[in-house]
mmCIF file of C-alpha atoms in Angstrom:
data_model
loop_
_atom_site.group_PDB
_atom_site.id
_atom_site.type_symbol
_atom_site.label_atom_id
_atom_site.label_comp_id
_atom_site.label_asym_id
_atom_site.label_seq_id
_atom_site.Cartn_x
_atom_site.Cartn_y
_atom_site.Cartn_z
ATOM 1 C CA MET A 1 -45.244 -12.378 -13.882
ATOM 2 C CA GLU A 2 -45.203 -16.185 -13.992
ATOM 3 C CA ILE A 3 -42.013 -18.196 -14.446
ATOM 4 C CA SER A 4 -43.144 -19.384 -17.879
ATOM 5 C CA GLN A 5 -43.567 -15.775 -19.066
ATOM 6 C CA LEU A 6 -40.148 -14.788 -17.707
ATOM 7 C CA TYR A 7 -38.628 -17.829 -19.401
ATOM 8 C CA ASP A 8 -40.206 -16.928 -22.748
ATOM 9 C CA GLU A 9 -38.937 -13.344 -22.461
ATOM 10 C CA PHE A 10 -35.436 -14.574 -21.552
ATOM 11 C CA VAL A 11 -35.274 -16.974 -24.515
ATOM 12 C CA SER A 12 -36.732 -14.390 -26.892
ATOM 13 C CA LYS A 13 -34.022 -11.861 -26.030
ATOM 14 C CA LEU A 14 -31.266 -14.465 -26.228
ATOM 15 C CA GLN A 15 -32.379 -15.256 -29.786
ATOM 16 C CA LYS A 16 -31.481 -11.685 -30.767
ATOM 17 C CA LEU A 17 -27.909 -12.482 -29.750
ATOM 18 C CA PHE A 18 -27.479 -16.170 -30.585
ATOM 19 C CA GLY A 19 -30.015 -17.018 -33.300
ATOM 20 C CA LYS A 20 -33.014 -19.346 -33.446
ATOM 21 C CA PHE A 21 -33.768 -21.470 -30.374
ATOM 22 C CA ASP A 22 -34.453 -25.217 -30.571
ATOM 23 C CA ALA A 23 -36.984 -25.778 -27.764
ATOM 24 C CA GLU A 24 -36.481 -29.547 -27.726
ATOM 25 C CA GLN A 25 -32.684 -29.541 -27.694
ATOM 26 C CA LYS A 26 -32.494 -26.335 -25.585
ATOM 27 C CA ARG A 27 -29.864 -24.935 -27.927
ATOM 28 C CA PHE A 28 -29.306 -21.878 -30.120
ATOM 29 C CA ASP A 29 -28.173 -21.809 -33.745
ATOM 30 C CA LYS A 30 -25.094 -19.606 -33.476
ATOM 31 C CA THR A 31 -23.203 -21.089 -30.532
ATOM 32 C CA ASN A 32 -23.290 -23.723 -27.791
ATOM 33 C CA ASN A 33 -24.708 -23.227 -24.317
ATOM 34 C CA SER A 34 -21.355 -23.455 -22.574
ATOM 35 C CA LYS A 35 -20.012 -20.504 -24.541
ATOM 36 C CA ILE A 36 -23.227 -18.537 -23.991
ATOM 37 C CA SER A 37 -22.955 -19.059 -20.236
ATOM 38 C CA ARG A 38 -19.436 -17.621 -20.259
ATOM 39 C CA GLU A 39 -20.547 -14.680 -22.414
ATOM 40 C CA LEU A 40 -23.286 -13.866 -19.902
ATOM 41 C CA GLY A 41 -21.021 -14.309 -16.884
ATOM 42 C CA TYR A 42 -22.713 -17.470 -15.550
ATOM 43 C CA SER A 43 -21.450 -20.914 -14.645
ATOM 44 C CA ASP A 44 -22.658 -23.812 -16.801
ATOM 45 C CA ALA A 45 -24.897 -25.014 -13.959
ATOM 46 C CA GLN A 46 -26.535 -21.611 -13.506
ATOM 47 C CA PHE A 47 -27.212 -21.202 -17.218
ATOM 48 C CA SER A 48 -28.544 -24.760 -17.364
ATOM 49 C CA ARG A 49 -31.181 -23.856 -14.748
ATOM 50 C CA LEU A 50 -32.150 -20.790 -16.748
ATOM 51 C CA ILE A 51 -32.413 -22.496 -20.135
ATOM 52 C CA ASN A 52 -34.206 -25.579 -18.737
ATOM 53 C CA GLN A 53 -36.831 -23.442 -16.955
ATOM 54 C CA THR A 54 -35.797 -24.548 -13.448
ATOM 55 C CA ALA A 55 -34.402 -21.220 -12.195
ATOM 56 C CA THR A 56 -36.121 -18.949 -9.691
ATOM 57 C CA GLU A 57 -38.107 -15.819 -10.456
ATOM 58 C CA GLY A 58 -35.288 -13.660 -9.081
ATOM 59 C CA GLU A 59 -32.739 -15.397 -11.295
ATOM 60 C CA TYR A 60 -34.829 -14.783 -14.418
ATOM 61 C CA HIS A 61 -35.335 -11.103 -13.574
ATOM 62 C CA ARG A 62 -31.583 -10.573 -13.206
ATOM 63 C CA ALA A 63 -30.750 -12.671 -16.277
ATOM 64 C CA ILE A 64 -33.155 -10.606 -18.394
ATOM 65 C CA GLN A 65 -31.592 -7.388 -17.069
ATOM 66 C CA ASN A 66 -28.170 -8.782 -17.971
ATOM 67 C CA VAL A 67 -29.223 -9.517 -21.570
ATOM 68 C CA ASP A 68 -30.921 -6.099 -21.806
ATOM 69 C CA ARG A 69 -27.614 -4.413 -20.926
ATOM 70 C CA ILE A 70 -25.823 -6.330 -23.686
ATOM 71 C CA LEU A 71 -28.495 -5.422 -26.234
ATOM 72 C CA GLU A 72 -28.337 -1.770 -25.193
ATOM 73 C CA ILE A 73 -24.561 -1.720 -25.612
ATOM 74 C CA GLN A 74 -24.896 -3.143 -29.128
ATOM 75 C CA LYS A 75 -27.633 -0.606 -29.898
ATOM 76 C CA LEU A 76 -25.455 2.322 -28.772
ATOM 77 C CA GLU A 77 -22.489 1.102 -30.811
ATOM 78 C CA THR A 78 -24.705 0.719 -33.903
ATOM 79 C CA LYS A 79 -25.990 4.285 -33.516
ATOM 80 C CA LEU A 80 -22.486 5.648 -33.124
ATOM 81 C CA ASN A 81 -21.252 3.830 -36.203
ATOM 82 C CA SER A 82 -24.146 5.200 -38.261
ATOM 83 C CA ILE A 83 -23.462 8.854 -37.424
ATOM 84 C CA GLU A 84 -21.556 10.709 -40.144
ATOM 85 C CA LYS A 85 -18.668 11.998 -38.078
ATOM 86 C CA PRO A 86 -14.878 11.770 -38.440
ATOM 87 C CA SER A 87 -13.608 8.282 -37.653
ATOM 88 C CA ASP A 88 -11.597 9.457 -34.644
ATOM 89 C CA TRP A 89 -14.781 10.963 -33.141
ATOM 90 C CA LYS A 90 -16.552 7.625 -33.454
ATOM 91 C CA SER A 91 -13.680 5.791 -31.802
ATOM 92 C CA LYS A 92 -13.470 8.180 -28.874
ATOM 93 C CA SER A 93 -17.233 8.075 -28.311
ATOM 94 C CA VAL A 94 -17.334 4.281 -28.343
ATOM 95 C CA TRP A 95 -14.474 4.099 -25.855
ATOM 96 C CA LEU A 96 -16.122 6.677 -23.586
ATOM 97 C CA ILE A 97 -19.391 4.747 -23.509
ATOM 98 C CA THR A 98 -17.487 1.492 -22.953
ATOM 99 C CA SER A 99 -15.675 2.987 -19.972
ATOM 100 C CA ILE A 100 -18.918 4.239 -18.434
ATOM 101 C CA VAL A 101 -20.595 0.867 -18.994
ATOM 102 C CA LEU A 102 -17.715 -0.927 -17.267
ATOM 103 C CA LEU A 103 -17.929 1.366 -14.262
ATOM 104 C CA VAL A 104 -21.690 0.929 -13.942
ATOM 105 C CA LEU A 105 -21.531 -2.861 -14.277
ATOM 106 C CA VAL A 106 -18.757 -3.355 -11.745
ATOM 107 C CA ILE A 107 -20.192 -0.891 -9.215
ATOM 108 C CA ALA A 108 -23.534 -2.685 -9.528
ATOM 109 C CA GLN A 109 -21.736 -5.938 -8.730
ATOM 110 C CA PHE A 110 -20.417 -4.459 -5.465
ATOM 111 C CA ILE A 111 -23.772 -2.923 -4.515
ATOM 112 C CA LEU A 112 -25.914 -5.976 -5.289
ATOM 113 C CA ARG A 113 -23.500 -8.554 -3.924
ATOM 114 C CA ASP A 114 -25.054 -8.934 -0.481
ATOM 115 C CA HIS A 115 -28.671 -8.126 -1.387
ATOM 116 C CA GLN A 116 -30.071 -11.559 -2.132
ATOM 117 C CA ILE A 117 -33.733 -12.284 -2.879
ATOM 118 C CA LEU A 118 -35.092 -15.110 -0.788
ATOM 119 C CA ASP A 119 -37.129 -17.407 -2.985
ATOM 120 C CA THR A 120 -37.040 -21.208 -3.295
ATOM 121 C CA GLY A 121 -33.733 -21.682 -1.563
ATOM 122 C CA ILE A 122 -31.545 -21.604 -4.666
ATOM 123 C CA SER A 123 -28.793 -19.082 -4.125
ATOM 124 C CA ASP A 124 -28.648 -15.854 -6.085
ATOM 125 C CA PRO A 125 -26.058 -15.967 -8.920
ATOM 126 C CA ILE A 126 -24.733 -12.585 -7.771
ATOM 127 C CA ALA A 127 -23.849 -14.086 -4.395
ATOM 128 C CA THR A 128 -22.350 -17.312 -5.738
ATOM 129 C CA LEU A 129 -20.138 -15.777 -8.429
ATOM 130 C CA PRO A 130 -16.736 -14.240 -7.605
ATOM 131 C CA ARG A 131 -16.778 -10.512 -6.931
ATOM 132 C CA ASP A 132 -14.646 -9.818 -9.985
ATOM 133 C CA HIS A 133 -16.773 -11.830 -12.437
ATOM 134 C CA THR A 134 -18.388 -8.716 -13.961
ATOM 135 C CA LEU A 135 -14.977 -7.174 -14.553
ATOM 136 C CA GLN A 136 -13.755 -10.413 -16.117
ATOM 137 C CA TRP A 137 -16.868 -10.680 -18.274
ATOM 138 C CA SER A 138 -16.436 -7.076 -19.464
ATOM 139 C CA PHE A 139 -12.956 -7.783 -20.823
ATOM 140 C CA GLU A 140 -13.143 -11.450 -21.772
ATOM 141 C CA SER A 141 -16.526 -11.690 -23.517
ATOM 142 C CA SER A 142 -17.242 -10.750 -27.118
ATOM 143 C CA PHE A 143 -19.998 -8.257 -26.249
ATOM 144 C CA ILE A 144 -17.697 -5.551 -24.933
ATOM 145 C CA ASP A 145 -14.357 -5.186 -26.716
ATOM 146 C CA PRO A 146 -12.419 -2.394 -24.970
ATOM 147 C CA TYR A 147 -9.005 -3.044 -26.489
ATOM 148 C CA VAL A 148 -7.224 -1.251 -29.315
ATOM 149 C CA LYS A 149 -6.336 -3.721 -32.097
ATOM 150 C CA LEU A 150 -3.395 -3.900 -34.493
ATOM 151 C CA ASP A 151 -5.536 -2.481 -37.307
ATOM 152 C CA ASP A 152 -6.309 0.564 -35.149
ATOM 153 C CA LEU A 153 -2.650 1.534 -34.708
ATOM 154 C CA PRO A 154 -1.034 4.365 -36.688
ATOM 155 C CA ALA A 155 1.051 3.509 -39.750
ATOM 156 C CA ASP A 156 4.329 4.206 -37.923
ATOM 157 C CA CYS A 157 3.285 1.930 -34.983
ATOM 158 C CA ASN A 158 4.230 4.698 -32.545
ATOM 159 C CA TYR A 159 1.525 3.917 -29.986
ATOM 160 C CA PRO A 160 3.236 2.950 -26.692
ATOM 161 C CA CYS A 161 0.217 1.643 -24.782
ATOM 162 C CA TYR A 162 -0.807 -1.147 -27.169
ATOM 163 C CA LYS A 163 1.505 -3.825 -25.735
ATOM 164 C CA TYR A 164 0.441 -3.013 -22.159
ATOM 165 C CA GLN A 165 -3.124 -4.112 -22.884
ATOM 166 C CA GLY A 166 -4.422 -7.256 -21.201
ATOM 167 C CA ARG A 167 -4.694 -8.842 -17.773
ATOM 168 C CA TRP A 168 -2.156 -8.000 -15.056
ATOM 169 C CA GLU A 169 -1.945 -9.649 -11.639
ATOM 170 C CA LEU A 170 -0.152 -9.053 -8.352
ATOM 171 C CA ASP A 171 3.297 -10.617 -8.592
ATOM 172 C CA GLU A 172 3.814 -11.258 -4.872
ATOM 173 C CA THR A 173 1.692 -10.771 -1.780
ATOM 174 C CA TYR A 174 2.773 -8.136 0.718
ATOM 175 C CA LYS A 175 1.830 -7.330 4.292
ATOM 176 C CA LEU A 176 1.968 -4.231 6.491
ATOM 177 C CA PRO A 177 1.394 -3.629 10.204
ATOM 178 C CA PHE A 178 -1.044 -0.882 11.188
ATOM 179 C CA PHE A 179 0.272 1.970 13.310
ATOM 180 C CA ARG A 180 -2.590 3.108 15.518
ATOM 181 C CA GLU A 181 -3.644 3.411 19.149
ATOM 182 C CA ARG A 182 -3.732 -0.354 19.647
ATOM 183 C CA ASN A 183 -1.112 -2.799 18.416
ATOM 184 C CA GLY A 184 -1.785 -6.111 16.739
ATOM 185 C CA PHE A 185 -3.447 -5.268 13.415
ATOM 186 C CA HIS A 186 -1.945 -6.222 10.060
ATOM 187 C CA TYR A 187 -2.966 -5.740 6.433
ATOM 188 C CA LEU A 188 -2.241 -8.489 3.902
ATOM 189 C CA ALA A 189 -2.547 -7.951 0.130
ATOM 190 C CA THR A 190 -3.366 -11.363 -1.329
ATOM 191 C CA SER A 191 -4.359 -10.772 -4.943
ATOM 192 C CA VAL A 192 -4.905 -8.157 -7.627
ATOM 193 C CA VAL A 193 -6.404 -8.587 -11.092
ATOM 194 C CA MET A 194 -6.201 -5.574 -13.406
ATOM 195 C CA TYR A 195 -7.389 -5.244 -16.992
ATOM 196 C CA ALA A 196 -5.503 -2.525 -18.877
ATOM 197 C CA ARG A 197 -6.528 -0.858 -22.152
ATOM 198 C CA CYS A 198 -5.347 2.081 -24.252
ATOM 199 C CA MET A 199 -7.378 5.149 -23.298
ATOM 200 C CA THR A 200 -7.913 6.427 -26.836
ATOM 201 C CA GLU A 201 -10.617 8.909 -25.859
ATOM 202 C CA LYS A 202 -8.112 10.811 -23.710
ATOM 203 C CA SER A 203 -4.906 10.513 -25.720
ATOM 204 C CA GLU A 204 -4.311 10.389 -29.469
ATOM 205 C CA THR A 205 -0.640 9.506 -28.992
ATOM 206 C CA GLY A 206 -1.260 6.266 -27.082
ATOM 207 C CA ASN A 207 0.502 7.311 -23.886
ATOM 208 C CA ILE A 208 -2.380 6.803 -21.415
ATOM 209 C CA ILE A 209 -3.564 3.432 -20.111
ATOM 210 C CA GLU A 210 -6.785 2.851 -18.182
ATOM 211 C CA GLY A 211 -6.667 -0.015 -15.697
ATOM 212 C CA PHE A 212 -9.720 -1.505 -13.962
ATOM 213 C CA GLU A 213 -8.389 -3.287 -10.896
ATOM 214 C CA TYR A 214 -9.973 -5.714 -8.425
ATOM 215 C CA GLN A 215 -8.008 -5.984 -5.188
ATOM 216 C CA LYS A 216 -8.413 -8.560 -2.431
ATOM 217 C CA HIS A 217 -6.854 -7.860 0.957
ATOM 218 C CA GLU A 218 -7.158 -9.327 4.437
ATOM 219 C CA ILE A 219 -7.089 -7.798 7.923
ATOM 220 C CA TRP A 220 -5.376 -9.914 10.581
ATOM 221 C CA TYR A 221 -4.985 -9.617 14.351
ATOM 222 C CA ASP A 222 -1.915 -10.679 16.345
ATOM 223 C CA LYS A 223 -3.102 -11.917 19.764
ATOM 224 C CA ARG A 224 0.295 -11.022 21.259
ATOM 225 C CA GLU A 225 -0.248 -7.394 20.190
ATOM 226 C CA TRP A 226 3.437 -6.899 19.488
ATOM 227 C CA PRO A 227 4.362 -3.244 18.814
ATOM 228 C CA ILE A 228 4.964 -2.142 15.240
ATOM 229 C CA ASP A 229 8.735 -1.773 15.665
ATOM 230 C CA SER A 230 8.939 -5.534 16.230
ATOM 231 C CA PHE A 231 8.450 -5.954 12.491
ATOM 232 C CA LEU A 232 10.646 -3.076 11.279
ATOM 233 C CA THR A 233 14.329 -2.357 10.953
ATOM 234 C CA ALA A 234 15.925 0.779 12.340
ATOM 235 C CA ASP A 235 15.223 2.462 8.977
ATOM 236 C CA ASN A 236 11.493 1.638 9.199
ATOM 237 C CA LEU A 237 11.803 -1.055 6.537
ATOM 238 C CA LEU A 238 9.986 -4.364 6.879
ATOM 239 C CA LYS A 239 12.142 -7.106 8.362
ATOM 240 C CA GLU A 240 12.852 -10.047 6.084
ATOM 241 C CA ASP A 241 11.379 -12.632 8.487
ATOM 242 C CA TYR A 242 8.152 -10.617 8.647
ATOM 243 C CA ARG A 243 7.917 -10.365 4.857
ATOM 244 C CA LEU A 244 8.276 -14.141 4.594
ATOM 245 C CA LEU A 245 5.885 -14.871 7.472
ATOM 246 C CA ASP A 246 2.727 -16.824 6.614
ATOM 247 C CA PHE A 247 -0.023 -15.785 9.046
ATOM 248 C CA ASN A 248 -1.890 -19.041 8.390
ATOM 249 C CA ASP A 249 0.950 -21.047 9.920
ATOM 250 C CA HIS A 250 0.815 -19.300 13.323
ATOM 251 C CA ASP A 251 -1.951 -19.614 15.899
ATOM 252 C CA ASP A 252 -1.161 -16.141 17.236
ATOM 253 C CA PHE A 253 -2.577 -14.584 14.073
ATOM 254 C CA VAL A 254 -6.342 -14.521 13.419
ATOM 255 C CA LYS A 255 -7.969 -13.296 10.220
ATOM 256 C CA LEU A 256 -10.760 -10.796 10.934
ATOM 257 C CA ALA A 257 -11.997 -9.753 7.496
ATOM 258 C CA ASN A 258 -11.582 -9.790 3.734
ATOM 259 C CA VAL A 259 -11.544 -6.455 1.931
ATOM 260 C CA HIS A 260 -12.705 -6.341 -1.707
ATOM 261 C CA THR A 261 -11.865 -3.177 -3.633
ATOM 262 C CA PHE A 262 -12.526 -1.960 -7.166
ATOM 263 C CA PHE A 263 -9.921 0.593 -8.233
ATOM 264 C CA ARG A 264 -9.637 2.624 -11.426
ATOM 265 C CA ASN A 265 -6.094 3.501 -12.557
ATOM 266 C CA GLU A 266 -4.621 5.814 -15.136
ATOM 267 C CA PHE A 267 -1.046 5.148 -16.221
ATOM 268 C CA ARG A 268 0.713 7.923 -18.142
ATOM 269 C CA LEU A 269 3.697 6.744 -20.191
ATOM 270 C CA ASP A 270 6.629 9.132 -20.547
ATOM 271 C CA SER A 271 9.947 8.630 -22.299
ATOM 272 C CA THR A 272 11.429 6.718 -19.351
ATOM 273 C CA ILE A 273 8.804 6.465 -16.587
ATOM 274 C CA ILE A 274 5.190 5.567 -15.790
ATOM 275 C CA ASP A 275 3.106 7.909 -13.641
ATOM 276 C CA ARG A 276 0.175 6.179 -11.920
ATOM 277 C CA SER A 277 -2.952 7.898 -10.596
ATOM 278 C CA GLY A 278 -6.470 6.781 -9.738
ATOM 279 C CA LYS A 279 -9.045 6.269 -7.041
ATOM 280 C CA VAL A 280 -11.221 3.701 -5.278
ATOM 281 C CA ILE A 281 -14.585 3.201 -7.018
ATOM 282 C CA GLY A 282 -16.148 0.636 -4.688
ATOM 283 C CA ARG A 283 -15.234 -1.323 -1.578
ATOM 284 C CA ASP A 284 -16.875 -4.248 0.206
ATOM 285 C CA LEU A 285 -15.849 -5.562 3.645
ATOM 286 C CA GLU A 286 -16.520 -9.239 4.326
ATOM 287 C CA TYR A 287 -16.272 -10.073 8.038
ATOM 288 C CA VAL A 288 -15.081 -13.482 9.189
ATOM 289 C CA PRO A 289 -18.092 -15.180 10.871
ATOM 290 C CA LEU A 290 -18.214 -14.840 14.663
ATOM 291 C CA ASP A 291 -18.574 -18.606 15.067
ATOM 292 C CA HIS A 292 -15.162 -19.018 13.455
ATOM 293 C CA LEU A 293 -13.573 -16.222 15.492
ATOM 294 C CA ARG A 294 -14.856 -17.722 18.758
ATOM 295 C CA LYS A 295 -12.770 -20.824 18.040
ATOM 296 C CA LYS A 296 -9.666 -18.631 17.925
ATOM 297 C CA ILE A 297 -10.501 -16.047 20.598
ATOM 298 C CA ASP A 298 -12.178 -17.020 23.893
ATOM 299 C CA SER A 299 -12.875 -13.585 25.330
ATOM 300 C CA LYS A 300 -16.247 -12.027 24.401
ATOM 301 C CA ASN A 301 -14.976 -8.632 25.532
ATOM 302 C CA LEU A 302 -11.955 -8.898 23.232
ATOM 303 C CA LEU A 303 -14.174 -9.856 20.304
ATOM 304 C CA ARG A 304 -16.320 -6.737 20.886
ATOM 305 C CA GLU A 305 -13.198 -4.586 21.123
ATOM 306 C CA LEU A 306 -11.820 -6.036 17.901
ATOM 307 C CA GLN A 307 -15.114 -5.343 16.152
ATOM 308 C CA THR A 308 -14.931 -1.707 17.252
ATOM 309 C CA GLU A 309 -11.311 -1.386 16.156
ATOM 310 C CA LEU A 310 -12.085 -3.001 12.820
ATOM 311 C CA ASN A 311 -14.878 -0.510 12.158
ATOM 312 C CA ARG A 312 -12.488 2.349 12.918
ATOM 313 C CA ILE A 313 -9.864 0.905 10.579
ATOM 314 C CA VAL A 314 -12.415 0.590 7.800
ATOM 315 C CA SER A 315 -13.693 4.140 8.175
ATOM 316 C CA ASN A 316 -10.346 5.893 8.688
ATOM 317 C CA ARG A 317 -7.426 3.872 7.411
ATOM 318 C CA LEU A 318 -8.198 1.716 4.382
ATOM 319 C CA LYS A 319 -7.813 4.616 1.984
ATOM 320 C CA ASP A 320 -4.088 4.671 2.785
ATOM 321 C CA PHE A 321 -3.555 1.319 1.084
ATOM 322 C CA SER A 322 -4.882 2.335 -2.309
ATOM 323 C CA ASN A 323 -3.485 5.850 -2.591
ATOM 324 C CA PRO A 324 -1.257 5.972 -5.683
ATOM 325 C CA ILE A 325 0.031 9.427 -4.734
ATOM 326 C CA SER A 326 2.135 7.652 -2.114
ATOM 327 C CA CYS A 327 3.908 5.620 -4.804
ATOM 328 C CA ASP A 328 7.035 6.677 -6.682
ATOM 329 C CA LEU A 329 7.218 6.816 -10.456
ATOM 330 C CA ALA A 330 7.930 3.456 -12.058
ATOM 331 C CA PRO A 331 10.381 2.800 -14.903
ATOM 332 C CA LEU A 332 8.973 1.711 -18.256
ATOM 333 C CA VAL A 333 8.390 -2.026 -18.455
ATOM 334 C CA ARG A 334 10.801 -2.102 -21.421
ATOM 335 C CA PRO A 335 12.580 0.766 -23.226
ATOM 336 C CA ASP A 336 11.135 -0.542 -26.510
ATOM 337 C CA PHE A 337 7.398 -0.971 -25.874
ATOM 338 C CA ASN A 338 7.109 -3.270 -28.913
ATOM 339 C CA MET A 339 9.112 -5.897 -26.986
ATOM 340 C CA ILE A 340 6.768 -6.126 -23.965
ATOM 341 C CA LYS A 341 5.494 -9.682 -23.457
ATOM 342 C CA ASP A 342 3.718 -11.958 -20.971
ATOM 343 C CA GLY A 343 5.691 -12.271 -17.743
ATOM 344 C CA ASP A 344 6.994 -8.680 -17.788
ATOM 345 C CA LYS A 345 6.587 -6.676 -14.591
ATOM 346 C CA MET A 346 5.602 -3.137 -13.613
ATOM 347 C CA SER A 347 6.802 -2.265 -10.109
ATOM 348 C CA TYR A 348 6.060 0.656 -7.763
ATOM 349 C CA ASP A 349 7.873 1.604 -4.557
ATOM 350 C CA CYS A 350 5.201 2.949 -2.234
ATOM 351 C CA GLN A 351 4.817 4.382 1.236
ATOM 352 C CA MET A 352 1.811 3.548 3.392
ATOM 353 C CA THR A 353 1.141 6.123 6.112
ATOM 354 C CA THR A 354 -1.170 5.647 9.082
ATOM 355 C CA SER A 355 -1.303 8.185 11.899
ATOM 356 C CA ARG A 356 1.629 10.033 10.270
ATOM 357 C CA PHE A 357 3.852 6.934 10.435
ATOM 358 C CA SER A 358 5.267 5.794 7.065
ATOM 359 C CA ILE A 359 6.256 2.262 6.012
ATOM 360 C CA ASP A 360 7.865 1.427 2.657
ATOM 361 C CA TYR A 361 6.609 -1.468 0.545
ATOM 362 C CA THR A 362 6.668 -2.592 -3.087
ATOM 363 C CA LYS A 363 3.679 -3.398 -5.274
ATOM 364 C CA THR A 364 4.480 -5.254 -8.493
ATOM 365 C CA TYR A 365 2.128 -6.143 -11.361
ATOM 366 C CA VAL A 366 2.989 -8.991 -13.728
ATOM 367 C CA LEU A 367 1.502 -9.239 -17.240
ATOM 368 C CA LYS A 368 -0.348 -12.562 -17.359
ATOM 369 C CA ASP A 369 -2.422 -12.414 -20.534
ATOM 370 C CA GLN A 370 -1.315 -9.834 -23.103
ATOM 371 C CA TYR A 371 -4.020 -8.874 -25.597
ATOM 372 C CA ILE A 372 -1.739 -8.131 -28.591
ATOM 373 C CA LYS A 373 1.110 -10.629 -28.532
ATOM 374 C CA ASN A 374 2.503 -9.795 -31.993
ATOM 375 C CA SER A 375 4.434 -6.595 -32.640
ATOM 376 C CA CYS A 376 3.064 -3.887 -34.902
ATOM 377 C CA ILE A 377 4.689 -3.730 -38.358
ATOM 378 C CA SER A 378 5.255 -0.208 -39.656
ATOM 379 C CA THR A 379 4.113 0.640 -43.184
ATOM 380 C CA GLU A 380 6.187 3.806 -43.366
#
């Protein structure tokens, strides 16, 4: 299919979402192009290429698929709303479909990330956008609205999860040394972004939260290959100077890879505690280029050995860092859930075990952008 045909199809489908298209002004009736680009998960520059007919064939194919997904979601929601069923059935079905859609979209982002189509030299939007852009789009665009709203809450406002909804981030980075056959490997958690919503399809009482979490970690190598006990106290706790250490400030430490992980959580709220469970949905390892590593490490043999060790770590050890079973129960963010606000924290004391050796660490989420900032007002 020619570019002009793909362009016409793209514009035609966008008109179903944003109204009539002005071909001369390259604008739609209902909203401006900048907002449309954000709704579709594109940068302004990428959308500008699409709407001005200067994008590549591959870009148009993927853009059309993106719009098709949005139209299908709207179609499914319309069908559900038209079925004569009890209102709670409709709500649960919509949430279930929303959850499945989110999983499919984000997994697709991980799978397609490194499969670029070579065309005219313009980079694929999938490769140029951040790995968490699909997750962000799913929760911050108007096409998918996964959150429970104030109007959805029961009359007595007894629905504990509603103030937990929104975007959470990692409060502080943390690092851990690997315990394995060879010393020198360290794992650094640099960032976490998690979107939390009330899981209405699983709980009518509002005590279960679903959290879609994007994690970014790094694997580092210490050229001195100091043993693991160099970084631990006698009680196997991390030493304070190690916790405060910045690997970037020391030539002895070399970053080997970035690890990108998509994790699905379930948080169960009890009267005093939060029980977290979940599993890894997708993971992508991004190796540091060899040209960069050669500037830090002279030995070709050592580089080959590190590559082998890194592959073993990936296949056998990474699961230890995302296993919520190794984390203790956390206290409620606040005893009165109606008082939860931006800046509040949810903290878990965890144990990471490699080769039967356990190290304690703390993972803390901080609420950065709460969805419902006002408190529910009871009508009873």
